[in-house]
Amino acid sequence: MTCKEGDGFIEALAARIRDIGFSCTRCGECCRAGPGDGNLVMVSPSEVCRIARFSGKSPKDIAEPYPESVILPDHREVTFGRALRRVCGDCLFYTRSSCEVYPARPAICRTYPFMLEGNNLRVFPCKGIGLPISLQDSLALARDLVVRREEEDKEVEGVRQLFPAIPTVPGRFLIDSEGVTRL
Ligand code: SF4
């Protein structure tokens, strides 16, 4: 679906979410190991800091370089951003069937199984799809989706601006909106 941006966008998005229906069943399938990389959660630098403050863990223990990279024509290998670490395939924060950092969880977790691509609402497979959702929860989810898209756009722009700062020497580099790190 496409919601038109502007006055009423959040309300229209929330109405669409209510039409689809969603309630988290706490099945943990989006947190546990499964087929493919379904529980791979990309995290921004600010999300890593927030989770570090909440959990008391160091940023390095929370996130690792995103497992995919691109090879540039001059053979430099570049990884864009970080993902939550996983232990035996499960998110490291998934313990005793719940999320240890729930109040500080990343935007991807907060908005799953939905995502905005531009103004289009994408819906991913999830057991909770089709279940009733309240007006209040649908509005909160719609707001979180818009905030997530804005943060992701900012991150992409930060990376675009810093991209020329990747050293022109062979090697593996990680880039995010806060800088370039040699891996
Ligand atoms: S941060 Fe929490 S909600 Fe997100 S994948 Fe990990 S355990 Fe699940």
PDB file of C-alpha atoms and ligand atoms in Angstrom:
ATOM      1  CA  MET A   1       0.000   0.000   0.000  1.00  0.00           C
ATOM      2  CA  THR A   2       1.038   3.608  -0.414  1.00  0.00           C
ATOM      3  CA  CYS A   3       0.088   6.255   2.107  1.00  0.00           C
ATOM      4  CA  LYS A   4       0.472   9.833   0.969  1.00  0.00           C
ATOM      5  CA  GLU A   5       2.967  11.777   3.131  1.00  0.00           C
ATOM      6  CA  GLY A   6       1.624  14.845   4.916  1.00  0.00           C
ATOM      7  CA  ASP A   7      -1.358  15.620   7.120  1.00  0.00           C
ATOM      8  CA  GLY A   8      -2.978  12.402   8.208  1.00  0.00           C
ATOM      9  CA  PHE A   9      -0.119  10.166   7.070  1.00  0.00           C
ATOM     10  CA  ILE A  10       0.355   8.573  10.488  1.00  0.00           C
ATOM     11  CA  GLU A  11      -3.399   8.054  10.857  1.00  0.00           C
ATOM     12  CA  ALA A  12      -3.680   6.508   7.372  1.00  0.00           C
ATOM     13  CA  LEU A  13      -0.729   4.239   8.084  1.00  0.00           C
ATOM     14  CA  ALA A  14      -2.230   3.215  11.416  1.00  0.00           C
ATOM     15  CA  ALA A  15      -5.563   2.472   9.707  1.00  0.00           C
ATOM     16  CA  ARG A  16      -3.768   0.266   7.181  1.00  0.00           C
ATOM     17  CA  ILE A  17      -2.003  -1.576  10.017  1.00  0.00           C
ATOM     18  CA  ARG A  18      -5.366  -2.133  11.717  1.00  0.00           C
ATOM     19  CA  ASP A  19      -6.775  -3.492   8.431  1.00  0.00           C
ATOM     20  CA  ILE A  20      -3.897  -5.952   8.213  1.00  0.00           C
ATOM     21  CA  GLY A  21      -3.963  -6.684  11.934  1.00  0.00           C
ATOM     22  CA  PHE A  22      -1.001  -7.455  14.138  1.00  0.00           C
ATOM     23  CA  SER A  23      -0.248  -8.499  17.670  1.00  0.00           C
ATOM     24  CA  CYS A  24       3.074  -9.920  18.883  1.00  0.00           C
ATOM     25  CA  THR A  25       2.535 -13.519  20.018  1.00  0.00           C
ATOM     26  CA  ARG A  26       5.966 -13.564  21.724  1.00  0.00           C
ATOM     27  CA  CYS A  27       6.886 -16.639  19.675  1.00  0.00           C
ATOM     28  CA  GLY A  28      10.467 -15.340  19.441  1.00  0.00           C
ATOM     29  CA  GLU A  29      10.842 -16.420  15.818  1.00  0.00           C
ATOM     30  CA  CYS A  30      12.244 -13.017  14.824  1.00  0.00           C
ATOM     31  CA  CYS A  31      14.870 -13.257  17.606  1.00  0.00           C
ATOM     32  CA  ARG A  32      15.904 -16.926  17.382  1.00  0.00           C
ATOM     33  CA  ALA A  33      18.017 -18.744  14.834  1.00  0.00           C
ATOM     34  CA  GLY A  34      15.989 -19.802  11.842  1.00  0.00           C
ATOM     35  CA  PRO A  35      16.289 -20.407   8.143  1.00  0.00           C
ATOM     36  CA  GLY A  36      18.337 -17.707   6.417  1.00  0.00           C
ATOM     37  CA  ASP A  37      19.215 -14.467   8.146  1.00  0.00           C
ATOM     38  CA  GLY A  38      15.693 -13.614   9.309  1.00  0.00           C
ATOM     39  CA  ASN A  39      16.871 -12.501  12.761  1.00  0.00           C
ATOM     40  CA  LEU A  40      19.750 -10.335  11.522  1.00  0.00           C
ATOM     41  CA  VAL A  41      19.150  -6.900  13.101  1.00  0.00           C
ATOM     42  CA  MET A  42      21.026  -3.912  11.724  1.00  0.00           C
ATOM     43  CA  VAL A  43      21.732  -1.297  14.386  1.00  0.00           C
ATOM     44  CA  SER A  44      22.712   2.358  14.021  1.00  0.00           C
ATOM     45  CA  PRO A  45      25.492   3.895  16.132  1.00  0.00           C
ATOM     46  CA  SER A  46      22.927   5.674  18.322  1.00  0.00           C
ATOM     47  CA  GLU A  47      21.025   2.412  18.881  1.00  0.00           C
ATOM     48  CA  VAL A  48      24.233   0.657  19.922  1.00  0.00           C
ATOM     49  CA  CYS A  49      24.873   3.461  22.471  1.00  0.00           C
ATOM     50  CA  ARG A  50      21.308   3.256  23.788  1.00  0.00           C
ATOM     51  CA  ILE A  51      21.484  -0.521  24.209  1.00  0.00           C
ATOM     52  CA  ALA A  52      24.949  -0.226  25.791  1.00  0.00           C
ATOM     53  CA  ARG A  53      23.604   2.228  28.392  1.00  0.00           C
ATOM     54  CA  PHE A  54      20.591   0.023  29.076  1.00  0.00           C
ATOM     55  CA  SER A  55      22.405  -3.317  29.227  1.00  0.00           C
ATOM     56  CA  GLY A  56      25.742  -2.252  30.724  1.00  0.00           C
ATOM     57  CA  LYS A  57      27.505  -4.125  27.920  1.00  0.00           C
ATOM     58  CA  SER A  58      30.207  -2.516  25.783  1.00  0.00           C
ATOM     59  CA  PRO A  59      29.318  -1.508  22.212  1.00  0.00           C
ATOM     60  CA  LYS A  60      31.801  -4.104  20.927  1.00  0.00           C
ATOM     61  CA  ASP A  61      29.993  -6.857  22.814  1.00  0.00           C
ATOM     62  CA  ILE A  62      26.631  -5.738  21.415  1.00  0.00           C
ATOM     63  CA  ALA A  63      27.274  -5.296  17.718  1.00  0.00           C
ATOM     64  CA  GLU A  64      29.578  -6.647  15.033  1.00  0.00           C
ATOM     65  CA  PRO A  65      30.238  -5.577  11.439  1.00  0.00           C
ATOM     66  CA  TYR A  66      27.241  -6.367   9.223  1.00  0.00           C
ATOM     67  CA  PRO A  67      28.001  -9.776   7.715  1.00  0.00           C
ATOM     68  CA  GLU A  68      27.637  -8.632   4.115  1.00  0.00           C
ATOM     69  CA  SER A  69      30.109  -6.408   2.304  1.00  0.00           C
ATOM     70  CA  VAL A  70      30.814  -5.041  -1.143  1.00  0.00           C
ATOM     71  CA  ILE A  71      34.089  -5.271  -3.036  1.00  0.00           C
ATOM     72  CA  LEU A  72      35.003  -2.066  -4.831  1.00  0.00           C
ATOM     73  CA  PRO A  73      36.645  -2.190  -8.269  1.00  0.00           C
ATOM     74  CA  ASP A  74      40.004  -1.407  -6.621  1.00  0.00           C
ATOM     75  CA  HIS A  75      39.494  -4.454  -4.316  1.00  0.00           C
ATOM     76  CA  ARG A  76      38.747  -2.529  -1.108  1.00  0.00           C
ATOM     77  CA  GLU A  77      36.078  -4.368   0.861  1.00  0.00           C
ATOM     78  CA  VAL A  78      33.448  -2.209   2.525  1.00  0.00           C
ATOM     79  CA  THR A  79      30.894  -3.191   5.150  1.00  0.00           C
ATOM     80  CA  PHE A  80      28.001  -0.833   5.787  1.00  0.00           C
ATOM     81  CA  GLY A  81      27.087  -0.615   9.461  1.00  0.00           C
ATOM     82  CA  ARG A  82      26.718  -3.106  12.269  1.00  0.00           C
ATOM     83  CA  ALA A  83      24.319  -5.846  13.325  1.00  0.00           C
ATOM     84  CA  LEU A  84      23.427  -7.191  16.755  1.00  0.00           C
ATOM     85  CA  ARG A  85      25.670 -10.074  17.708  1.00  0.00           C
ATOM     86  CA  ARG A  86      24.165 -13.529  17.734  1.00  0.00           C
ATOM     87  CA  VAL A  87      25.042 -16.491  19.920  1.00  0.00           C
ATOM     88  CA  CYS A  88      24.470 -19.916  18.361  1.00  0.00           C
ATOM     89  CA  GLY A  89      22.280 -18.110  15.841  1.00  0.00           C
ATOM     90  CA  ASP A  90      19.997 -16.439  18.407  1.00  0.00           C
ATOM     91  CA  CYS A  91      20.097 -12.706  19.139  1.00  0.00           C
ATOM     92  CA  LEU A  92      22.416 -12.295  22.130  1.00  0.00           C
ATOM     93  CA  PHE A  93      19.621 -10.532  24.010  1.00  0.00           C
ATOM     94  CA  TYR A  94      17.090 -13.334  23.568  1.00  0.00           C
ATOM     95  CA  THR A  95      17.058 -15.111  26.913  1.00  0.00           C
ATOM     96  CA  ARG A  96      14.400 -17.160  28.686  1.00  0.00           C
ATOM     97  CA  SER A  97      11.993 -16.546  25.796  1.00  0.00           C
ATOM     98  CA  SER A  98      12.120 -12.772  26.045  1.00  0.00           C
ATOM     99  CA  CYS A  99      14.149  -9.724  25.079  1.00  0.00           C
ATOM    100  CA  GLU A 100      16.602  -8.532  27.739  1.00  0.00           C
ATOM    101  CA  VAL A 101      16.710  -5.038  26.271  1.00  0.00           C
ATOM    102  CA  TYR A 102      13.050  -4.692  25.326  1.00  0.00           C
ATOM    103  CA  PRO A 103      12.642  -0.992  26.332  1.00  0.00           C
ATOM    104  CA  ALA A 104      15.827  -0.119  24.415  1.00  0.00           C
ATOM    105  CA  ARG A 105      15.401  -2.547  21.496  1.00  0.00           C
ATOM    106  CA  PRO A 106      16.354  -1.345  17.998  1.00  0.00           C
ATOM    107  CA  ALA A 107      13.838   0.234  15.623  1.00  0.00           C
ATOM    108  CA  ILE A 108      13.791  -2.899  13.447  1.00  0.00           C
ATOM    109  CA  CYS A 109      12.592  -4.971  16.402  1.00  0.00           C
ATOM    110  CA  ARG A 110      10.165  -2.248  17.497  1.00  0.00           C
ATOM    111  CA  THR A 111       8.477  -2.183  14.087  1.00  0.00           C
ATOM    112  CA  TYR A 112       8.756  -5.804  12.897  1.00  0.00           C
ATOM    113  CA  PRO A 113       6.989  -7.283  10.879  1.00  0.00           C
ATOM    114  CA  PHE A 114       6.437  -3.921   9.148  1.00  0.00           C
ATOM    115  CA  MET A 115       8.751  -1.605   7.280  1.00  0.00           C
ATOM    116  CA  LEU A 116       8.292   1.585   5.265  1.00  0.00           C
ATOM    117  CA  GLU A 117       9.959   1.703   1.869  1.00  0.00           C
ATOM    118  CA  GLY A 118       9.380   5.298   0.939  1.00  0.00           C
ATOM    119  CA  ASN A 119       5.687   5.581   1.733  1.00  0.00           C
ATOM    120  CA  ASN A 120       4.989   1.923   0.925  1.00  0.00           C
ATOM    121  CA  LEU A 121       4.209  -0.387   3.806  1.00  0.00           C
ATOM    122  CA  ARG A 122       5.967  -3.741   3.526  1.00  0.00           C
ATOM    123  CA  VAL A 123       4.783  -6.652   5.622  1.00  0.00           C
ATOM    124  CA  PHE A 124       6.991  -9.615   6.448  1.00  0.00           C
ATOM    125  CA  PRO A 125       5.784 -13.098   7.383  1.00  0.00           C
ATOM    126  CA  CYS A 126       4.912 -13.318  11.081  1.00  0.00           C
ATOM    127  CA  LYS A 127       2.533 -15.382  13.221  1.00  0.00           C
ATOM    128  CA  GLY A 128       1.070 -12.171  14.666  1.00  0.00           C
ATOM    129  CA  ILE A 129      -0.220 -10.865  11.336  1.00  0.00           C
ATOM    130  CA  GLY A 130      -4.009 -10.806  11.174  1.00  0.00           C
ATOM    131  CA  LEU A 131      -4.514 -10.477  14.935  1.00  0.00           C
ATOM    132  CA  PRO A 132      -6.448  -7.475  16.245  1.00  0.00           C
ATOM    133  CA  ILE A 133      -4.554  -4.321  17.170  1.00  0.00           C
ATOM    134  CA  SER A 134      -5.894  -1.367  19.148  1.00  0.00           C
ATOM    135  CA  LEU A 135      -6.138   2.150  17.757  1.00  0.00           C
ATOM    136  CA  GLN A 136      -3.535   3.318  20.262  1.00  0.00           C
ATOM    137  CA  ASP A 137      -1.046   0.537  19.420  1.00  0.00           C
ATOM    138  CA  SER A 138      -1.507   0.999  15.670  1.00  0.00           C
ATOM    139  CA  LEU A 139      -0.792   4.733  16.012  1.00  0.00           C
ATOM    140  CA  ALA A 140       2.304   4.038  18.121  1.00  0.00           C
ATOM    141  CA  LEU A 141       3.517   1.517  15.541  1.00  0.00           C
ATOM    142  CA  ALA A 142       2.874   3.961  12.686  1.00  0.00           C
ATOM    143  CA  ARG A 143       4.874   6.662  14.513  1.00  0.00           C
ATOM    144  CA  ASP A 144       7.725   4.219  15.164  1.00  0.00           C
ATOM    145  CA  LEU A 145       7.767   3.252  11.475  1.00  0.00           C
ATOM    146  CA  VAL A 146       8.083   6.890  10.416  1.00  0.00           C
ATOM    147  CA  VAL A 147      10.833   7.559  12.989  1.00  0.00           C
ATOM    148  CA  ARG A 148      12.640   4.419  11.809  1.00  0.00           C
ATOM    149  CA  ARG A 149      12.513   5.535   8.184  1.00  0.00           C
ATOM    150  CA  GLU A 150      13.792   9.017   9.102  1.00  0.00           C
ATOM    151  CA  GLU A 151      16.672   7.558  11.124  1.00  0.00           C
ATOM    152  CA  GLU A 152      17.556   5.124   8.333  1.00  0.00           C
ATOM    153  CA  ASP A 153      17.529   7.944   5.774  1.00  0.00           C
ATOM    154  CA  LYS A 154      19.834   9.997   8.028  1.00  0.00           C
ATOM    155  CA  GLU A 155      22.183   7.050   8.392  1.00  0.00           C
ATOM    156  CA  VAL A 156      22.297   6.520   4.618  1.00  0.00           C
ATOM    157  CA  GLU A 157      23.036  10.216   4.073  1.00  0.00           C
ATOM    158  CA  GLY A 158      25.797  10.149   6.729  1.00  0.00           C
ATOM    159  CA  VAL A 159      27.398   7.160   5.024  1.00  0.00           C
ATOM    160  CA  ARG A 160      27.111   8.829   1.614  1.00  0.00           C
ATOM    161  CA  GLN A 161      28.934  11.905   2.895  1.00  0.00           C
ATOM    162  CA  LEU A 162      31.689   9.901   4.577  1.00  0.00           C
ATOM    163  CA  PHE A 163      32.207   7.431   1.751  1.00  0.00           C
ATOM    164  CA  PRO A 164      35.057   9.444   0.144  1.00  0.00           C
ATOM    165  CA  ALA A 165      36.895   9.249   3.502  1.00  0.00           C
ATOM    166  CA  ILE A 166      37.528   5.508   3.074  1.00  0.00           C
ATOM    167  CA  PRO A 167      41.310   5.250   2.704  1.00  0.00           C
ATOM    168  CA  THR A 168      42.458   4.419  -0.815  1.00  0.00           C
ATOM    169  CA  VAL A 169      44.607   1.516   0.332  1.00  0.00           C
ATOM    170  CA  PRO A 170      43.750  -2.177   0.115  1.00  0.00           C
ATOM    171  CA  GLY A 171      41.856  -3.537   3.086  1.00  0.00           C
ATOM    172  CA  ARG A 172      38.511  -4.131   4.774  1.00  0.00           C
ATOM    173  CA  PHE A 173      36.629  -1.133   6.103  1.00  0.00           C
ATOM    174  CA  LEU A 174      33.436  -0.528   8.015  1.00  0.00           C
ATOM    175  CA  ILE A 175      31.549   2.676   7.385  1.00  0.00           C
ATOM    176  CA  ASP A 176      28.621   4.160   9.256  1.00  0.00           C
ATOM    177  CA  SER A 177      27.375   7.693   9.866  1.00  0.00           C
ATOM    178  CA  GLU A 178      30.007   8.176  12.587  1.00  0.00           C
ATOM    179  CA  GLY A 179      33.058   7.322  10.551  1.00  0.00           C
ATOM    180  CA  VAL A 180      35.246   4.755   8.858  1.00  0.00           C
ATOM    181  CA  THR A 181      36.922   1.922  10.756  1.00  0.00           C
ATOM    182  CA  ARG A 182      39.560  -0.414   9.386  1.00  0.00           C
ATOM    183  CA  LEU A 183      38.632  -4.027  10.122  1.00  0.00           C
TER     184      LEU A 183
HETATM  185  S1  SF4 B   1      16.984  -7.045  20.469  1.00  0.00           S
HETATM  186 FE1  SF4 B   1      15.318  -8.094  21.519  1.00  0.00          FE
HETATM  187  S2  SF4 B   1      13.554  -7.983  20.097  1.00  0.00           S
HETATM  188 FE2  SF4 B   1      15.431  -7.533  18.887  1.00  0.00          FE
HETATM  189  S3  SF4 B   1      16.076  -9.541  18.022  1.00  0.00           S
HETATM  190 FE3  SF4 B   1      17.171  -9.244  19.993  1.00  0.00          FE
HETATM  191  S4  SF4 B   1      15.902 -10.296  21.530  1.00  0.00           S
HETATM  192 FE4  SF4 B   1      14.613  -9.953  19.706  1.00  0.00          FE
END
